[in-house]
């Protein structure tokens, strides 16, 4: 109807469009405008005009300043950094104090353990000394027991090389005037040597001085070797006498 009349499709624009000065942040804060898409139709389509999307409202300078102010207010300030640093210092100081207390407690525990170890070492040394004393006492008791056993055997004599009889033997009748005589018990061997005769002489205090003259004269022709007399000792005593035998042979070579 008239020239220079604004179309109805732009109702928001009330005056001439003015150019706005933008800064460096306008490209990030400005809302992009949408361009209307052209609607293409076929030849058979009607001549209706395509629907136009209204342009989005561009942010004003006041809105941009408000956004920048909000961003600046949201940034960390120096006071915030100081408060954070003070908080960190307080936390570190508390942790260091706790660590120092723990180290002090550990030092006390270590001293206690060292004292217990020293006490245990002293106790072990005392135990070792007691064990050594017990060993010496046990050895002394063993020697005394062997001596008592040997003293009990001093009233016995052992007679060797008495020939065996073909039948049953009356050892008591053969060894007249002897108290409690018997053949020694041992397994027979292939050589079958005569068994020893053990005699108990409780009336005699020292049987080594006793002489079996008549018995030697009676059995001298029967035995291949002359009868010998020995003092009956304990196994430990016989072992000790066996150790002394080389020295005795060197001292008395004439004695068999």
mmCIF file of C-alpha atoms in Angstrom:
data_model
loop_
_atom_site.group_PDB
_atom_site.id
_atom_site.type_symbol
_atom_site.label_atom_id
_atom_site.label_comp_id
_atom_site.label_asym_id
_atom_site.label_seq_id
_atom_site.Cartn_x
_atom_site.Cartn_y
_atom_site.Cartn_z
ATOM 1 C CA UNK A 1 0.000 0.000 0.000
ATOM 2 C CA UNK A 2 2.834 2.299 0.651
ATOM 3 C CA UNK A 3 6.542 2.390 0.220
ATOM 4 C CA UNK A 4 9.109 1.952 2.959
ATOM 5 C CA UNK A 5 6.596 0.014 5.057
ATOM 6 C CA UNK A 6 8.036 -2.755 7.272
ATOM 7 C CA UNK A 7 6.743 -6.225 6.689
ATOM 8 C CA UNK A 8 4.571 -7.836 9.331
ATOM 9 C CA UNK A 9 6.993 -10.768 9.752
ATOM 10 C CA UNK A 10 9.376 -8.560 11.838
ATOM 11 C CA UNK A 11 7.206 -7.271 14.681
ATOM 12 C CA UNK A 12 10.060 -7.008 17.201
ATOM 13 C CA UNK A 13 12.002 -4.366 15.394
ATOM 14 C CA UNK A 14 10.656 -0.940 16.395
ATOM 15 C CA UNK A 15 13.240 1.342 14.916
ATOM 16 C CA UNK A 16 16.098 1.491 12.515
ATOM 17 C CA UNK A 17 18.705 -1.155 13.188
ATOM 18 C CA UNK A 18 21.810 0.345 14.795
ATOM 19 C CA UNK A 19 25.268 -1.050 14.611
ATOM 20 C CA UNK A 20 26.701 -2.230 17.971
ATOM 21 C CA UNK A 21 30.310 -2.147 19.017
ATOM 22 C CA UNK A 22 31.537 -5.522 20.190
ATOM 23 C CA UNK A 23 34.627 -6.518 22.091
ATOM 24 C CA UNK A 24 36.852 -9.582 22.092
ATOM 25 C CA UNK A 25 34.353 -11.688 24.091
ATOM 26 C CA UNK A 26 31.381 -10.998 21.828
ATOM 27 C CA UNK A 27 32.210 -13.955 19.637
ATOM 28 C CA UNK A 28 31.934 -16.306 22.655
ATOM 29 C CA UNK A 29 28.943 -14.714 24.406
ATOM 30 C CA UNK A 30 26.745 -13.845 21.448
ATOM 31 C CA UNK A 31 24.012 -16.300 20.568
ATOM 32 C CA UNK A 32 24.293 -17.355 16.944
ATOM 33 C CA UNK A 33 21.360 -16.373 14.759
ATOM 34 C CA UNK A 34 19.454 -18.946 12.844
ATOM 35 C CA UNK A 35 19.135 -18.531 9.104
ATOM 36 C CA UNK A 36 15.770 -19.513 7.617
ATOM 37 C CA UNK A 37 15.905 -22.573 5.427
ATOM 38 C CA UNK A 38 14.560 -22.150 1.914
ATOM 39 C CA UNK A 39 11.668 -24.439 1.214
ATOM 40 C CA UNK A 40 11.848 -25.935 -2.210
ATOM 41 C CA UNK A 41 8.787 -27.438 -3.719
ATOM 42 C CA UNK A 42 7.788 -29.205 -6.855
ATOM 43 C CA UNK A 43 6.145 -27.663 -9.828
ATOM 44 C CA UNK A 44 2.788 -28.947 -8.645
ATOM 45 C CA UNK A 45 3.127 -27.165 -5.236
ATOM 46 C CA UNK A 46 0.993 -24.180 -4.478
ATOM 47 C CA UNK A 47 2.301 -20.668 -4.475
ATOM 48 C CA UNK A 48 2.200 -20.280 -0.685
ATOM 49 C CA UNK A 49 5.136 -18.403 0.844
ATOM 50 C CA UNK A 50 7.502 -20.513 3.042
ATOM 51 C CA UNK A 51 7.252 -20.105 6.811
ATOM 52 C CA UNK A 52 9.969 -17.829 8.144
ATOM 53 C CA UNK A 53 11.558 -18.422 11.593
ATOM 54 C CA UNK A 54 11.957 -15.227 13.586
ATOM 55 C CA UNK A 55 15.540 -14.262 14.378
ATOM 56 C CA UNK A 56 16.737 -14.866 17.966
ATOM 57 C CA UNK A 57 17.248 -11.786 20.040
ATOM 58 C CA UNK A 58 20.901 -10.799 20.158
ATOM 59 C CA UNK A 59 22.353 -10.166 23.674
ATOM 60 C CA UNK A 60 22.719 -6.576 24.594
ATOM 61 C CA UNK A 61 25.819 -4.900 25.965
ATOM 62 C CA UNK A 62 24.318 -4.886 29.466
ATOM 63 C CA UNK A 63 23.792 -8.646 29.309
ATOM 64 C CA UNK A 64 27.360 -9.176 28.162
ATOM 65 C CA UNK A 65 28.673 -7.020 30.994
ATOM 66 C CA UNK A 66 26.500 -8.914 33.481
ATOM 67 C CA UNK A 67 27.853 -12.233 32.241
ATOM 68 C CA UNK A 68 31.433 -10.976 32.439
ATOM 69 C CA UNK A 69 30.799 -9.647 35.927
ATOM 70 C CA UNK A 70 29.384 -13.023 37.000
ATOM 71 C CA UNK A 71 32.415 -14.803 35.573
ATOM 72 C CA UNK A 72 34.774 -12.431 37.346
ATOM 73 C CA UNK A 73 32.897 -12.879 40.634
ATOM 74 C CA UNK A 74 33.075 -16.662 40.232
ATOM 75 C CA UNK A 75 36.845 -16.599 39.812
ATOM 76 C CA UNK A 76 39.131 -17.418 42.765
ATOM 77 C CA UNK A 77 40.300 -14.312 44.541
ATOM 78 C CA UNK A 78 43.417 -13.610 46.541
ATOM 79 C CA UNK A 79 41.529 -13.915 49.821
ATOM 80 C CA UNK A 80 40.258 -17.329 48.756
ATOM 81 C CA UNK A 81 43.804 -18.427 47.957
ATOM 82 C CA UNK A 82 45.034 -17.114 51.300
ATOM 83 C CA UNK A 83 42.245 -18.926 53.139
ATOM 84 C CA UNK A 84 43.003 -22.142 51.233
ATOM 85 C CA UNK A 85 46.718 -21.794 51.968
ATOM 86 C CA UNK A 86 46.030 -21.186 55.662
ATOM 87 C CA UNK A 87 43.750 -24.226 55.753
ATOM 88 C CA UNK A 88 46.412 -26.378 54.088
ATOM 89 C CA UNK A 89 49.045 -25.106 56.509
ATOM 90 C CA UNK A 90 46.778 -25.963 59.439
ATOM 91 C CA UNK A 91 46.107 -29.455 58.099
ATOM 92 C CA UNK A 92 49.811 -30.083 57.459
ATOM 93 C CA UNK A 93 50.711 -28.755 60.918
ATOM 94 C CA UNK A 94 48.132 -31.074 62.506
ATOM 95 C CA UNK A 95 49.365 -34.077 60.519
ATOM 96 C CA UNK A 96 52.992 -33.338 61.430
ATOM 97 C CA UNK A 97 52.063 -33.065 65.118
ATOM 98 C CA UNK A 98 50.206 -36.394 64.912
ATOM 99 C CA UNK A 99 53.198 -37.971 63.165
ATOM 100 C CA UNK A 100 55.539 -36.653 65.862
ATOM 101 C CA UNK A 101 53.315 -38.150 68.574
ATOM 102 C CA UNK A 102 53.280 -41.480 66.739
ATOM 103 C CA UNK A 103 57.070 -41.413 66.393
ATOM 104 C CA UNK A 104 57.415 -40.669 70.105
ATOM 105 C CA UNK A 105 55.137 -43.594 70.918
ATOM 106 C CA UNK A 106 57.091 -45.832 68.544
ATOM 107 C CA UNK A 107 60.312 -44.767 70.235
ATOM 108 C CA UNK A 108 58.848 -45.867 73.561
ATOM 109 C CA UNK A 109 57.759 -49.196 72.067
ATOM 110 C CA UNK A 110 61.228 -49.730 70.597
ATOM 111 C CA UNK A 111 62.847 -49.038 73.962
ATOM 112 C CA UNK A 112 60.444 -51.509 75.588
ATOM 113 C CA UNK A 113 61.283 -54.163 72.989
ATOM 114 C CA UNK A 114 65.005 -53.560 73.409
ATOM 115 C CA UNK A 115 64.630 -53.920 77.174
ATOM 116 C CA UNK A 116 62.664 -57.151 76.711
ATOM 117 C CA UNK A 117 65.325 -58.435 74.315
ATOM 118 C CA UNK A 118 68.066 -57.620 76.803
ATOM 119 C CA UNK A 119 66.109 -59.376 79.549
ATOM 120 C CA UNK A 120 65.615 -62.404 77.296
ATOM 121 C CA UNK A 121 69.331 -62.468 76.447
ATOM 122 C CA UNK A 122 70.215 -62.349 80.149
ATOM 123 C CA UNK A 123 67.713 -65.110 80.858
ATOM 124 C CA UNK A 124 69.155 -67.224 78.039
ATOM 125 C CA UNK A 125 72.667 -66.787 79.417
ATOM 126 C CA UNK A 126 71.468 -67.798 82.877
ATOM 127 C CA UNK A 127 69.663 -70.801 81.387
ATOM 128 C CA UNK A 128 72.779 -71.877 79.490
ATOM 129 C CA UNK A 129 74.841 -71.606 82.656
ATOM 130 C CA UNK A 130 72.230 -73.649 84.554
ATOM 131 C CA UNK A 131 72.216 -76.280 81.792
ATOM 132 C CA UNK A 132 76.009 -76.471 81.951
ATOM 133 C CA UNK A 133 75.831 -76.935 85.729
ATOM 134 C CA UNK A 134 73.149 -79.578 85.313
ATOM 135 C CA UNK A 135 75.355 -81.385 82.791
ATOM 136 C CA UNK A 136 78.272 -81.377 85.219
ATOM 137 C CA UNK A 137 76.023 -82.589 88.036
ATOM 138 C CA UNK A 138 74.601 -85.327 85.799
ATOM 139 C CA UNK A 139 78.101 -86.475 84.886
ATOM 140 C CA UNK A 140 79.050 -86.553 88.566
ATOM 141 C CA UNK A 141 75.922 -88.562 89.420
ATOM 142 C CA UNK A 142 76.702 -90.979 86.600
ATOM 143 C CA UNK A 143 80.229 -91.498 87.898
ATOM 144 C CA UNK A 144 78.944 -92.024 91.421
ATOM 145 C CA UNK A 145 76.400 -94.540 90.141
ATOM 146 C CA UNK A 146 79.085 -96.406 88.230
ATOM 147 C CA UNK A 147 81.249 -96.390 91.325
ATOM 148 C CA UNK A 148 78.392 -97.826 93.388
ATOM 149 C CA UNK A 149 77.815 -100.463 90.719
ATOM 150 C CA UNK A 150 81.484 -101.345 90.723
ATOM 151 C CA UNK A 151 81.471 -101.489 94.522
ATOM 152 C CA UNK A 152 78.570 -103.933 94.323
ATOM 153 C CA UNK A 153 80.507 -106.051 91.841
ATOM 154 C CA UNK A 154 83.638 -106.222 93.998
ATOM 155 C CA UNK A 155 82.212 -109.199 95.829
ATOM 156 C CA UNK A 156 81.943 -111.130 92.548
ATOM 157 C CA UNK A 157 84.638 -112.882 90.556
ATOM 158 C CA UNK A 158 84.554 -114.152 86.985
ATOM 159 C CA UNK A 159 86.307 -117.437 86.236
ATOM 160 C CA UNK A 160 87.160 -118.175 82.624
ATOM 161 C CA UNK A 161 88.392 -121.239 80.683
ATOM 162 C CA UNK A 162 86.513 -123.794 82.798
ATOM 163 C CA UNK A 163 85.559 -126.551 80.292
ATOM 164 C CA UNK A 164 81.920 -127.273 79.670
ATOM 165 C CA UNK A 165 80.555 -130.640 80.870
ATOM 166 C CA UNK A 166 78.749 -132.865 78.346
ATOM 167 C CA UNK A 167 75.606 -132.982 80.467
ATOM 168 C CA UNK A 168 74.058 -130.775 83.084
ATOM 169 C CA UNK A 169 76.538 -129.186 85.418
ATOM 170 C CA UNK A 170 76.253 -128.602 89.108
ATOM 171 C CA UNK A 171 78.243 -125.423 89.326
ATOM 172 C CA UNK A 172 77.628 -125.091 93.042
ATOM 173 C CA UNK A 173 79.030 -128.555 93.711
ATOM 174 C CA UNK A 174 82.000 -127.951 91.449
ATOM 175 C CA UNK A 175 82.906 -124.689 93.122
ATOM 176 C CA UNK A 176 82.869 -125.807 96.718
ATOM 177 C CA UNK A 177 82.913 -123.270 99.528
ATOM 178 C CA UNK A 178 81.623 -120.620 97.099
ATOM 179 C CA UNK A 179 78.363 -118.790 97.635
ATOM 180 C CA UNK A 180 76.046 -118.401 94.632
ATOM 181 C CA UNK A 181 77.861 -119.448 91.479
ATOM 182 C CA UNK A 182 76.393 -119.712 87.963
ATOM 183 C CA UNK A 183 77.419 -119.809 84.340
ATOM 184 C CA UNK A 184 77.410 -116.537 82.441
ATOM 185 C CA UNK A 185 74.546 -116.098 80.004
ATOM 186 C CA UNK A 186 75.583 -115.437 76.444
ATOM 187 C CA UNK A 187 74.717 -116.859 73.006
ATOM 188 C CA UNK A 188 76.798 -119.773 71.778
ATOM 189 C CA UNK A 189 79.139 -119.172 68.856
ATOM 190 C CA UNK A 190 80.695 -121.435 66.229
ATOM 191 C CA UNK A 191 83.894 -121.799 68.255
ATOM 192 C CA UNK A 192 81.815 -122.618 71.357
ATOM 193 C CA UNK A 193 84.307 -121.361 74.001
ATOM 194 C CA UNK A 194 83.650 -122.159 77.654
ATOM 195 C CA UNK A 195 81.232 -119.850 79.367
ATOM 196 C CA UNK A 196 82.413 -117.764 82.266
ATOM 197 C CA UNK A 197 81.447 -118.661 85.803
ATOM 198 C CA UNK A 198 80.350 -115.786 88.022
ATOM 199 C CA UNK A 199 80.667 -116.320 91.761
ATOM 200 C CA UNK A 200 79.277 -114.219 94.562
ATOM 201 C CA UNK A 201 81.517 -113.946 97.619
ATOM 202 C CA UNK A 202 79.737 -111.745 100.111
ATOM 203 C CA UNK A 203 82.069 -112.660 102.941
ATOM 204 C CA UNK A 204 85.144 -111.365 101.095
ATOM 205 C CA UNK A 205 85.857 -107.642 100.945
ATOM 206 C CA UNK A 206 88.315 -107.829 98.073
ATOM 207 C CA UNK A 207 88.114 -110.897 95.830
ATOM 208 C CA UNK A 208 91.159 -110.004 93.782
ATOM 209 C CA UNK A 209 93.319 -111.303 96.624
ATOM 210 C CA UNK A 210 91.508 -114.618 96.664
ATOM 211 C CA UNK A 211 93.448 -117.526 95.150
ATOM 212 C CA UNK A 212 91.752 -120.544 93.595
ATOM 213 C CA UNK A 213 94.659 -122.908 93.958
ATOM 214 C CA UNK A 214 92.812 -126.220 94.272
ATOM 215 C CA UNK A 215 90.444 -125.329 91.444
ATOM 216 C CA UNK A 216 93.322 -124.482 89.156
ATOM 217 C CA UNK A 217 95.084 -127.737 89.974
ATOM 218 C CA UNK A 218 91.946 -129.809 89.342
ATOM 219 C CA UNK A 219 91.062 -128.247 85.994
ATOM 220 C CA UNK A 220 94.562 -127.680 84.673
ATOM 221 C CA UNK A 221 94.621 -130.947 82.734
ATOM 222 C CA UNK A 222 91.024 -130.590 81.449
ATOM 223 C CA UNK A 223 91.125 -127.053 80.085
ATOM 224 C CA UNK A 224 93.180 -126.084 77.032
ATOM 225 C CA UNK A 225 94.102 -122.920 78.868
ATOM 226 C CA UNK A 226 94.604 -122.310 82.536
ATOM 227 C CA UNK A 227 91.641 -120.852 84.399
ATOM 228 C CA UNK A 228 91.841 -117.129 85.031
ATOM 229 C CA UNK A 229 90.254 -115.020 87.693
ATOM 230 C CA UNK A 230 88.856 -111.537 87.066
ATOM 231 C CA UNK A 231 86.948 -109.117 89.150
ATOM 232 C CA UNK A 232 83.363 -108.702 87.989
ATOM 233 C CA UNK A 233 82.819 -105.056 86.966
ATOM 234 C CA UNK A 234 79.971 -103.058 85.506
ATOM 235 C CA UNK A 235 79.874 -102.493 81.721
ATOM 236 C CA UNK A 236 81.254 -98.998 82.218
ATOM 237 C CA UNK A 237 84.007 -100.378 84.431
ATOM 238 C CA UNK A 238 84.913 -103.040 81.883
ATOM 239 C CA UNK A 239 85.062 -100.407 79.175
ATOM 240 C CA UNK A 240 87.347 -98.259 81.331
ATOM 241 C CA UNK A 241 89.556 -101.291 82.064
ATOM 242 C CA UNK A 242 89.671 -102.030 78.321
ATOM 243 C CA UNK A 243 90.994 -98.513 77.734
ATOM 244 C CA UNK A 244 93.626 -99.087 80.445
ATOM 245 C CA UNK A 245 94.708 -102.458 79.070
ATOM 246 C CA UNK A 246 97.394 -101.129 76.640
ATOM 247 C CA UNK A 247 99.032 -99.155 79.436
ATOM 248 C CA UNK A 248 98.913 -102.166 81.763
ATOM 249 C CA UNK A 249 100.493 -104.380 79.104
ATOM 250 C CA UNK A 250 103.291 -101.855 78.663
ATOM 251 C CA UNK A 251 103.812 -101.653 82.420
ATOM 252 C CA UNK A 252 103.529 -105.426 83.077
ATOM 253 C CA UNK A 253 104.349 -107.376 79.909
ATOM 254 C CA UNK A 254 104.648 -110.635 81.871
ATOM 255 C CA UNK A 255 100.985 -110.515 82.895
ATOM 256 C CA UNK A 256 98.649 -111.873 80.238
#
